Coordinates of C-alpha atoms in Angstrom, one line a residue:
X218 CA 0.0 0.0 0.0
X219 CA 2.7 2.4 1.0
X220 CA 4.7 1.5 -2.1
X221 CA 1.7 2.4 -4.3
X222 CA 1.3 5.7 -2.6
X223 CA 5.0 6.5 -3.1
X224 CA 4.8 5.5 -6.7
X225 CA 1.8 7.7 -7.3
X226 CA 3.2 10.9 -5.7
X227 CA 6.8 10.4 -6.9
X228 CA 6.3 12.3 -10.2
X229 CA 4.8 15.3 -8.4
X230 CA 7.6 15.4 -5.8
X231 CA 10.2 15.1 -8.6
X232 CA 8.7 17.9 -10.6
X233 CA 8.3 20.1 -7.5
X234 CA 12.0 19.7 -6.8
X235 CA 13.0 20.4 -10.4
X236 CA 10.6 23.3 -10.5
X237 CA 12.3 25.0 -7.6
X238 CA 15.7 24.7 -9.4
X239 CA 14.1 26.0 -12.6
X240 CA 12.6 29.0 -10.8
X241 CA 15.9 29.8 -9.1
X242 CA 17.8 29.5 -12.4
X243 CA 15.3 31.8 -14.1
X244 CA 15.7 34.4 -11.4
X245 CA 19.5 34.2 -11.7
X246 CA 19.3 34.8 -15.4
X247 CA 16.7 37.6 -14.9
X248 CA 14.1 35.6 -16.8
X249 CA 10.4 35.1 -15.9
X250 CA 9.9 31.9 -14.0
X251 CA 7.4 30.8 -16.6
X252 CA 10.3 30.5 -19.1
X253 CA 12.1 28.2 -16.6
X254 CA 9.1 26.0 -16.1
X255 CA 8.4 25.6 -19.8
X256 CA 12.1 25.0 -20.5
X257 CA 12.2 22.3 -17.8
X258 CA 9.2 20.5 -19.4
X259 CA 10.8 20.7 -22.8
X260 CA 14.1 19.4 -21.4
X261 CA 12.4 16.4 -19.8
X262 CA 10.5 15.7 -23.0
X263 CA 13.8 15.8 -24.9
X264 CA 15.2 13.2 -22.6
X265 CA 12.2 10.9 -23.3
X266 CA 10.8 11.3 -19.8
X267 CA 7.4 12.9 -20.7
X268 CA 5.5 9.7 -20.0
X269 CA 7.0 9.5 -16.6
X270 CA 5.1 12.6 -15.6
X271 CA 1.8 11.9 -17.3
X272 CA 0.0 10.6 -14.3
X273 CA -3.3 11.8 -12.8
X274 CA -1.7 13.5 -9.8
X275 CA 0.5 15.8 -12.0
X276 CA -2.5 16.5 -14.3
X277 CA -4.8 17.3 -11.3
X278 CA -2.2 19.7 -9.8
X279 CA -1.7 21.5 -13.1
X280 CA -5.5 21.9 -13.5
X281 CA -5.7 23.2 -9.9
X282 CA -3.1 25.8 -10.7
X283 CA -5.1 27.2 -13.5
X284 CA -8.3 27.1 -11.4
X285 CA -6.5 29.0 -8.6
X286 CA -5.3 31.6 -11.1
X287 CA -8.8 32.2 -12.4
X288 CA -10.1 32.3 -8.8
X289 CA -7.6 35.0 -8.1
X290 CA -8.7 36.9 -11.2
X291 CA -12.3 36.6 -10.0
X292 CA -11.3 38.1 -6.7
X293 CA -10.6 41.3 -8.6
X294 CA -13.7 41.2 -10.7
X295 CA -16.6 42.2 -8.4
X296 CA -20.1 42.8 -9.8
X297 CA -19.2 46.5 -9.9
X298 CA -16.1 45.8 -12.0
X299 CA -18.1 43.5 -14.3
X300 CA -20.4 46.4 -15.0
X301 CA -17.6 48.9 -15.4
X302 CA -15.6 46.6 -17.7
X303 CA -18.6 45.4 -19.7
X304 CA -17.4 47.4 -22.8
X305 CA -14.0 45.6 -22.7
X306 CA -15.4 42.1 -21.8
X307 CA -18.3 42.0 -24.3
X308 CA -17.3 44.7 -26.7
X309 CA -13.5 44.5 -27.1
X310 CA -13.5 40.8 -26.3
X311 CA -16.1 40.1 -29.0
X312 CA -14.2 42.2 -31.5
X313 CA -10.9 40.5 -30.8
X314 CA -12.4 37.0 -31.2
X315 CA -14.2 37.9 -34.5
X316 CA -11.0 39.4 -36.0
X317 CA -8.4 36.9 -34.7
X318 CA -10.6 33.8 -34.7
X319 CA -12.4 34.7 -37.9
X320 CA -9.1 35.6 -39.6
X321 CA -7.5 32.2 -38.7
X322 CA -10.7 30.4 -39.7
X323 CA -10.7 32.0 -43.2
X324 CA -7.0 31.3 -43.7
X325 CA -7.4 27.6 -42.7
X326 CA -10.4 27.3 -45.1
X327 CA -8.5 28.9 -47.9
X328 CA -5.7 26.4 -47.4
X329 CA -8.2 23.6 -48.2
X330 CA -9.1 22.4 -44.8
X331 CA -12.7 21.2 -44.0
X332 CA -15.0 24.1 -43.1
X333 CA -15.9 22.6 -39.7
X334 CA -12.2 22.1 -38.7
X335 CA -11.4 25.6 -40.0
X336 CA -14.0 27.2 -37.8
X337 CA -13.2 25.2 -34.6
X338 CA -9.4 25.3 -35.0
X339 CA -9.5 28.9 -36.4
X340 CA -11.4 30.4 -33.5
X341 CA -9.4 28.2 -31.1
X342 CA -6.2 29.9 -32.5
X343 CA -7.9 33.2 -31.7
X344 CA -7.9 32.3 -28.0
X345 CA -5.0 33.4 -25.8
X346 CA -3.5 31.7 -22.8
X347 CA -5.2 32.9 -19.6
X348 CA -2.6 31.2 -17.4
X349 CA 0.5 32.7 -19.2
X350 CA -0.9 36.2 -19.7
X351 CA -2.4 36.6 -16.2
X352 CA 0.9 35.3 -14.8
X353 CA 2.9 37.9 -16.7
X354 CA 0.5 40.7 -15.7
X355 CA 0.9 39.8 -12.1
X356 CA 4.6 39.4 -12.4
X357 CA 4.9 42.9 -13.9
X358 CA 2.3 44.6 -11.5
X359 CA 0.1 45.5 -14.5
X360 CA -3.2 44.5 -12.9
X361 CA -4.6 48.0 -12.8
X362 CA -3.0 49.7 -15.8
X363 CA -5.1 50.0 -18.9
X364 CA -3.4 47.3 -20.8
X365 CA -3.6 44.9 -17.9
X366 CA -7.3 45.6 -17.3
X367 CA -8.2 45.2 -21.0
X368 CA -6.2 41.9 -21.3
X369 CA -8.0 40.4 -18.3
X370 CA -11.4 41.5 -19.6
X371 CA -10.7 40.0 -23.1
X372 CA -9.5 36.7 -21.5
X373 CA -12.7 36.5 -19.5
X374 CA -14.7 36.7 -22.8
X375 CA -12.3 34.2 -24.4
X376 CA -13.0 31.7 -21.6
X377 CA -16.7 32.0 -22.4
X378 CA -15.9 31.6 -26.1
X379 CA -13.8 28.5 -25.3
X380 CA -16.8 26.9 -23.6
X381 CA -18.9 27.4 -26.8
X382 CA -16.1 25.9 -28.9
X383 CA -15.9 22.8 -26.6
X384 CA -19.6 22.4 -26.8
X385 CA -19.5 22.6 -30.5
X386 CA -16.7 20.0 -30.6
X387 CA -18.7 17.8 -28.3
X388 CA -21.8 18.1 -30.5
X389 CA -19.7 17.2 -33.5
X390 CA -18.4 14.1 -31.7
X391 CA -21.9 12.9 -30.7
X392 CA -23.5 13.8 -34.0
X393 CA -26.2 15.8 -32.2
X394 CA -27.7 19.1 -33.2
X395 CA -25.5 22.1 -32.4
X396 CA -28.1 24.7 -31.6
X397 CA -29.7 22.9 -28.6
X398 CA -26.2 22.1 -27.2
X399 CA -25.1 25.7 -27.4
X400 CA -28.4 26.9 -25.9
X401 CA -28.1 24.4 -23.0
X402 CA -24.5 25.6 -22.4
X403 CA -25.6 29.2 -22.4
X404 CA -28.4 28.5 -19.9
X405 CA -26.0 26.6 -17.6
X406 CA -23.5 29.5 -17.7
X407 CA -26.2 32.0 -16.9
X408 CA -27.4 29.8 -14.0
X409 CA -23.8 29.6 -12.7
X410 CA -23.5 33.3 -12.9
X411 CA -26.8 33.8 -11.0
X412 CA -25.7 31.4 -8.2
X413 CA -22.4 33.4 -7.9
X414 CA -24.4 36.6 -7.6
X415 CA -26.7 35.2 -4.9
X416 CA -23.7 33.8 -3.0
X417 CA -21.9 37.2 -3.2
X418 CA -25.0 39.1 -2.1
X419 CA -26.3 37.0 0.8
X420 CA -23.9 34.3 1.9
X421 CA -20.2 35.5 1.7
X422 CA -20.2 37.9 4.6
X423 CA -22.1 35.7 7.0
X424 CA -19.9 32.7 6.1
X425 CA -16.6 34.5 6.7
X426 CA -18.0 36.3 9.8
X427 CA -18.7 32.9 11.3
X428 CA -15.2 31.7 10.4
X429 CA -13.7 34.8 11.9
X430 CA -15.4 34.2 15.2
X431 CA -13.9 30.7 15.2
X432 CA -10.4 32.4 15.1
X433 CA -8.7 29.4 13.5
X434 CA -6.2 30.1 10.7
X435 CA -6.5 26.7 9.0
X436 CA -10.2 27.1 8.7
X437 CA -9.7 30.2 6.6
X438 CA -7.2 28.3 4.4
X439 CA -9.7 25.3 4.1
X440 CA -12.6 27.6 3.2
X441 CA -10.6 29.5 0.5
X442 CA -9.5 26.3 -1.1
X443 CA -13.0 24.8 -0.8
X444 CA -14.6 27.8 -2.6
X445 CA -12.0 27.8 -5.4
X446 CA -12.1 24.0 -6.0
X447 CA -15.8 23.4 -5.4
X448 CA -16.9 26.2 -7.7
X449 CA -14.8 24.7 -10.5
X450 CA -16.0 21.2 -9.7
X451 CA -19.6 22.4 -9.9
X452 CA -19.3 24.0 -13.3
X453 CA -17.3 21.0 -14.5
X454 CA -20.1 18.6 -13.4
X455 CA -22.5 20.8 -15.3
X456 CA -20.5 20.3 -18.5
X457 CA -18.9 23.7 -18.4
X458 CA -15.3 24.8 -17.9
X459 CA -13.7 24.3 -14.5
X460 CA -11.9 27.6 -14.9
X461 CA -15.3 29.5 -15.4
X462 CA -16.5 28.1 -12.1
X463 CA -13.2 29.1 -10.3
X464 CA -13.6 32.6 -11.7
X465 CA -17.2 32.9 -10.6
X466 CA -16.1 31.6 -7.1
X467 CA -13.6 34.4 -6.9
X468 CA -16.1 36.9 -8.1
X469 CA -18.5 35.9 -5.3
X470 CA -15.9 36.9 -2.7
X471 CA -14.6 40.0 -4.5
X472 CA -16.9 42.5 -2.7
X473 CA -16.4 40.9 0.7
X474 CA -14.4 42.6 3.5
X475 CA -12.5 39.3 3.8
X476 CA -11.3 39.3 0.2
X477 CA -7.7 40.2 1.0
X478 CA -7.5 37.4 3.6
X479 CA -8.9 34.9 1.1
X480 CA -6.4 36.1 -1.6
X481 CA -3.5 35.7 0.9
X482 CA -4.5 32.1 1.6
X483 CA -4.9 31.3 -2.1
X484 CA -1.7 33.0 -3.5
X485 CA 0.7 30.4 -2.1
X486 CA -1.2 27.5 -3.6
X487 CA -1.7 29.3 -6.9
X488 CA 2.0 29.8 -7.5
X489 CA 2.8 26.3 -6.4
X490 CA 0.3 24.4 -8.5
X491 CA 0.6 26.8 -11.5
X492 CA 4.2 25.7 -11.9
X493 CA 2.9 22.2 -12.7
X494 CA 0.8 23.6 -15.5
X495 CA 3.7 25.3 -17.2
X496 CA 5.9 22.3 -16.8
X497 CA 3.1 20.1 -18.3
X498 CA 2.9 22.5 -21.3
X499 CA 6.7 22.0 -21.9
X500 CA 6.2 18.3 -21.6
X501 CA 3.6 18.4 -24.3
X502 CA 6.1 19.6 -27.0
X503 CA 7.1 16.6 -29.1
X504 CA 10.9 16.6 -29.6
X505 CA 10.7 13.9 -32.3
X506 CA 8.3 16.1 -34.3
X507 CA 10.6 19.1 -33.8
X508 CA 13.5 17.2 -35.2
X509 CA 11.6 15.6 -38.1
X510 CA 9.3 18.5 -39.2
X511 CA 11.2 21.4 -37.7
X512 CA 10.6 23.5 -40.9
X513 CA 6.8 23.0 -40.7
X514 CA 6.7 23.6 -36.9
X515 CA 8.9 26.7 -37.1
X516 CA 6.8 28.1 -40.0
X517 CA 3.5 27.4 -38.3
X518 CA 4.8 28.9 -35.0
X519 CA 6.1 32.1 -36.7
X520 CA 3.0 32.5 -38.9
X521 CA 0.7 32.0 -35.9
X522 CA 2.4 34.5 -33.7
X523 CA 2.9 37.1 -36.4
X524 CA -0.7 36.8 -37.6
X525 CA -2.1 36.7 -34.0
X526 CA -0.3 39.9 -33.0
X527 CA -1.4 41.6 -36.2
X528 CA -5.0 40.6 -35.7
X529 CA -4.9 41.7 -32.1
X530 CA -3.3 45.1 -33.0
X531 CA -6.0 45.6 -35.6
X532 CA -8.7 44.8 -33.1
X533 CA -7.2 47.4 -30.7
X534 CA -7.1 50.0 -33.4
X535 CA -10.8 49.3 -34.3
X536 CA -11.6 49.6 -30.7
X537 CA -10.1 53.2 -30.8
X538 CA -7.0 52.3 -28.8
X539 CA -3.8 54.2 -29.5
X540 CA -1.2 52.6 -31.7
X541 CA 1.2 52.0 -28.8
X542 CA -1.5 50.6 -26.6
X543 CA -2.8 48.3 -29.4
X544 CA 0.7 47.0 -30.0
X545 CA 1.4 46.3 -26.4
X546 CA -1.9 44.5 -25.9
X547 CA -1.6 42.7 -29.2
X548 CA 1.8 41.3 -28.5
X549 CA 0.7 40.4 -24.9
X550 CA -2.1 38.2 -26.3
X551 CA -0.1 36.9 -29.2
X552 CA 0.2 33.3 -28.1
X553 CA -2.0 30.2 -28.4
X554 CA -4.1 28.9 -25.7
X555 CA -4.3 25.8 -23.5
X556 CA -7.9 25.5 -24.5
X557 CA -6.9 25.0 -28.1
X558 CA -4.6 22.2 -27.1
X559 CA -7.7 20.5 -25.6
X560 CA -9.7 21.1 -28.7
X561 CA -7.1 19.7 -31.0
X562 CA -6.8 16.6 -28.8
X563 CA -10.5 15.7 -29.3
X564 CA -10.7 12.8 -31.8
X565 CA -13.8 14.4 -33.5
X566 CA -11.7 17.5 -34.3
X567 CA -8.3 15.9 -34.9
X568 CA -9.8 13.4 -37.3
X569 CA -10.9 16.2 -39.7
X570 CA -7.3 17.1 -40.7
X571 CA -4.0 15.3 -41.5
X572 CA -2.4 14.0 -38.3
X573 CA 0.9 15.5 -39.2
X574 CA -0.7 19.0 -39.4
X575 CA -2.5 18.6 -36.1
X576 CA 0.6 17.5 -34.3
X577 CA 2.6 20.4 -35.8
X578 CA -0.2 22.8 -34.7
X579 CA -0.1 21.5 -31.1
X580 CA 3.7 21.8 -31.0
X581 CA 3.5 25.3 -32.4
X582 CA 1.0 26.4 -29.8
X583 CA 3.1 25.0 -27.0
X584 CA 6.2 26.8 -28.3
X585 CA 4.2 30.1 -28.6
X586 CA 3.4 29.7 -24.9
X587 CA 7.1 29.3 -24.1
X588 CA 8.1 32.4 -26.0
X589 CA 5.3 34.6 -24.7
X590 CA 7.5 36.6 -22.3
X591 CA 9.9 37.4 -25.1
X592 CA 7.2 38.4 -27.6
X593 CA 5.3 40.5 -25.0
X594 CA 8.6 42.3 -24.0
X595 CA 9.1 43.2 -27.7
X596 CA 5.7 44.7 -27.9
X597 CA 6.1 46.5 -24.6
X598 CA 9.4 48.1 -25.6
X599 CA 8.1 49.0 -29.0
X600 CA 5.0 50.6 -27.4
X601 CA 7.3 52.5 -25.0
X602 CA 9.4 53.9 -27.9
X603 CA 6.2 55.0 -29.7
X604 CA 4.9 56.7 -26.6
X605 CA 8.0 58.8 -26.0
X606 CA 6.9 61.3 -28.6
X607 CA 8.9 64.2 -29.9
X608 CA 11.8 65.4 -27.8
X609 CA 10.5 69.0 -27.6
X610 CA 6.9 68.0 -26.9
X611 CA 5.4 69.4 -23.7
X612 CA 5.7 67.2 -20.6
X613 CA 2.6 65.0 -19.9
X614 CA 1.5 66.2 -16.4
X615 CA 3.4 69.5 -16.9
X616 CA 0.9 71.3 -14.6
X617 CA 0.1 68.4 -12.3
X618 CA 0.1 69.0 -8.5
X619 CA 2.0 65.8 -7.6
X620 CA 5.5 64.8 -8.6
X621 CA 6.3 61.1 -8.2
X622 CA 10.0 60.2 -8.1
X623 CA 10.5 56.5 -9.0
X624 CA 8.0 54.2 -10.7
X625 CA 8.5 51.4 -8.2
X626 CA 5.5 49.3 -7.1
X627 CA 4.8 52.0 -4.5
X628 CA 5.1 54.8 -7.2
X629 CA 2.7 52.9 -9.5
X630 CA 0.2 52.4 -6.7
X631 CA 0.2 56.2 -6.0
X632 CA -0.1 56.9 -9.7
X633 CA -3.1 54.5 -10.0
X634 CA -4.8 56.1 -7.0
X635 CA -4.3 59.6 -8.3
X636 CA -5.6 58.7 -11.8
X637 CA -8.7 57.1 -10.2
X638 CA -9.4 60.4 -8.5
X639 CA -8.6 62.5 -11.5
X640 CA -5.7 64.1 -9.8
X641 CA -2.8 64.9 -12.2
X642 CA 0.7 63.7 -11.6
X643 CA 4.1 63.8 -13.3
X644 CA 6.4 60.8 -12.7
X645 CA 10.2 60.8 -13.2
X646 CA 12.6 57.9 -13.0
X647 CA 16.4 57.8 -13.4
X648 CA 16.4 54.0 -13.8
X649 CA 16.1 53.4 -17.6
X650 CA 14.6 50.0 -17.5
X651 CA 12.0 51.0 -14.9
X652 CA 11.3 54.1 -16.9
X653 CA 10.8 52.2 -20.2
X654 CA 8.4 49.7 -18.5
X655 CA 6.3 52.4 -16.9
X656 CA 6.2 54.3 -20.1
X657 CA 5.1 51.2 -22.0
X658 CA 2.3 50.7 -19.5
X659 CA 0.9 54.1 -20.1
X660 CA 2.1 56.1 -17.1
X661 CA 3.0 59.8 -17.4
X662 CA 6.6 59.3 -16.8
X663 CA 9.9 60.9 -18.0
X664 CA 13.5 59.9 -17.7
X665 CA 15.3 62.3 -15.5
X666 CA 17.7 62.3 -12.5
X667 CA 16.0 64.2 -9.6
X668 CA 19.2 63.9 -7.6
X669 CA 20.7 66.5 -9.9
X670 CA 19.3 69.9 -8.9
X671 CA 20.0 71.2 -12.4
X672 CA 17.0 69.1 -13.5
X673 CA 14.6 70.7 -11.1
X674 CA 13.8 73.7 -13.3
X675 CA 12.9 71.4 -16.3
X676 CA 10.8 69.2 -14.0
X677 CA 9.1 72.3 -12.6
X678 CA 9.3 71.3 -8.9
X679 CA 8.2 74.8 -7.7
X680 CA 4.9 74.3 -9.4
X681 CA 4.0 71.2 -7.4
X682 CA 2.1 70.8 -4.2
X683 CA 3.4 67.4 -3.2
X684 CA 6.7 65.7 -3.9
X685 CA 6.7 61.9 -3.5
X686 CA 10.0 60.0 -3.3
X687 CA 8.9 56.4 -4.0
X688 CA 12.4 55.0 -4.4
X689 CA 13.3 55.2 -0.7
X690 CA 16.5 57.2 -1.6
X691 CA 17.3 58.4 1.8
X692 CA 20.9 59.3 1.0
X693 CA 19.9 61.7 -1.8
X694 CA 17.1 63.1 0.4
X695 CA 19.6 63.8 3.2
X696 CA 22.0 65.6 1.0
X697 CA 19.4 67.7 -0.9
X698 CA 17.3 68.7 2.0
X699 CA 18.9 72.1 2.6
X700 CA 18.5 73.0 -1.1
X701 CA 15.0 71.6 -1.2
X702 CA 13.9 73.7 1.8
X703 CA 15.2 76.7 0.0
X704 CA 13.7 76.0 -3.4
X705 CA 10.3 74.5 -2.3
X706 CA 9.4 75.7 1.2
X707 CA 5.7 75.2 0.8
X708 CA 5.7 71.8 -0.8
X709 CA 4.9 68.6 1.1
X710 CA 7.8 66.2 0.7
X711 CA 6.7 62.6 1.3
X712 CA 9.1 59.7 1.2
X713 CA 8.7 55.9 1.3
X714 CA 11.4 54.5 3.6
X715 CA 12.5 50.9 4.1
X716 CA 12.4 50.8 8.0
X717 CA 11.5 52.6 11.2
X718 CA 15.1 53.9 11.7
X719 CA 15.0 55.6 8.3
X720 CA 11.6 57.0 9.1
X721 CA 12.9 58.7 12.2
X722 CA 15.8 60.2 10.3
X723 CA 13.6 61.6 7.5
X724 CA 11.2 63.1 10.1
X725 CA 14.1 65.0 11.6
X726 CA 14.9 66.4 8.2
X727 CA 11.3 67.7 7.8
X728 CA 10.1 65.1 5.4
X729 CA 6.9 63.0 5.9
X730 CA 8.0 59.3 5.9
X731 CA 6.0 56.2 5.4
X732 CA 7.6 52.9 6.6
X733 CA 7.1 50.4 3.7
X734 CA 8.4 47.5 5.7
X735 CA 5.0 47.1 7.4
X736 CA 1.8 45.9 5.7
X737 CA -0.4 48.5 4.1
X738 CA 2.5 50.9 3.3
X739 CA 1.4 51.8 -0.2
X740 CA -2.1 52.6 1.1
X741 CA -0.7 54.8 3.9
X742 CA 1.5 56.6 1.4
X743 CA -1.5 57.3 -0.8
X744 CA -3.7 58.6 2.0
X745 CA -0.9 60.9 3.2
X746 CA -0.7 62.4 -0.3
X747 CA -4.4 63.1 -0.5
X748 CA -4.3 64.6 3.0
X749 CA -1.4 66.9 1.9
X750 CA -3.4 67.9 -1.2
X751 CA -6.5 68.6 0.9
X752 CA -8.4 66.4 -1.6
X753 CA -10.9 63.6 -0.8
X754 CA -9.9 60.4 -2.4
X755 CA -12.3 58.7 -4.8
X756 CA -12.1 55.0 -4.0
X757 CA -12.2 52.7 -7.0
X758 CA -15.1 50.3 -7.6
X759 CA -14.7 47.3 -5.2
X760 CA -12.5 44.7 -6.8
X761 CA -11.2 47.1 -9.4
X762 CA -7.9 47.8 -7.7
X763 CA -5.7 44.9 -6.6

């Protein structure tokens, strides 16, 4: 008995250990951990070990990782945000699927493939990877910037579209009528959404209040896991996507005062189990096919990524997005989807095309997932260059009351809060990479060195009401305090500091410090800025801000 248990869990333990090494190696090479996980999977597949990790335990953990990811996304999509993002979800999302999915469907049909396969595979290629994209957005802190919000909204619509494609493929396999199957799936999805709304309105607060009175930490953990997994299981039993249920489960908790606590409990499991998903994607790449048909696979991969990015950029432009924003979003969503891998694995779909072509498509999709960080970085940097504008153009935020020094996570949080309250700001950053990334994400930021007083006239420090040092640069603040007091005597100078000792020093120098080593530092920093401005902060819609 013990031997069977050991044999069952051994692949998961092995992958867990190897995954730790891959994550550490990725960090050392300054790469996204997703790249390390995908590379690990491909390396194991190249060694002929893919079948060693094809058991049900690894598959279940990989599926759980995607469910936790969608549950976390749902935690930031309250009913209020669903209403506020409806244009992106149902407008932009529909437009992207029609252009990208429809474009691929037409191309496949023109190449002589059967119409049914062209439609299912074409719209499947129009889908993007929720797991990869949301992982990148979280890694970069883009959850609340325009590109991040739009990408999340489009991915939600794509999950709905994926369900319809799976229902279509199922009806094709059973030989049943398509219209009743799609109608039944739509009714089930609406019922699931209704249950989530009822749970959010009437059950969430009493449930967590009861748990809070118990005062047991492990009960919180168990409840968070239960909601995430049970919601996915329920929709799966209803014939819908497990990820849709996980998203709805998170949405049911999004408006709760206990949301942050639930998110804290889920985050550790999300990161752990999601690594299994990315490793599994790497394992799905066929090394033999790569060696035998490398030309076909490379051509399909390149064509799919280029066309997908072009279709997405076109959808962004038609949605009246700027060229830089459309490029960044288009490249971010420029990969294939894990749902498409499921679709092409169905015998009813795979049997409609030549096996060699289907295998090459599956491998091309898996490769596109692996190179997503690289492709999205290209789009991000290109968007940043296009956003820089002419060298002699007027500064964005030239007359803004708040000057933010450093687009660190704290600086971005301040900028997001100011933008939500329609308070203007100008951000500057001496770190070129941080400047480029913030610029690409649409912040009003310029590359300048505020530690050089000669830049103060160009920055216009005397015109500001509040100066925020988000870099925690206490040395520069200490040296420049005498000149700052002379040049800007009526300006509130607020600084994010790393510890209580630095806070005491900055207070003695006349600055307003916020200790970021304790929880809620960014929130206290934001509240202090609004208090210094004498402005009332407009809080975002619940669930809109991470």
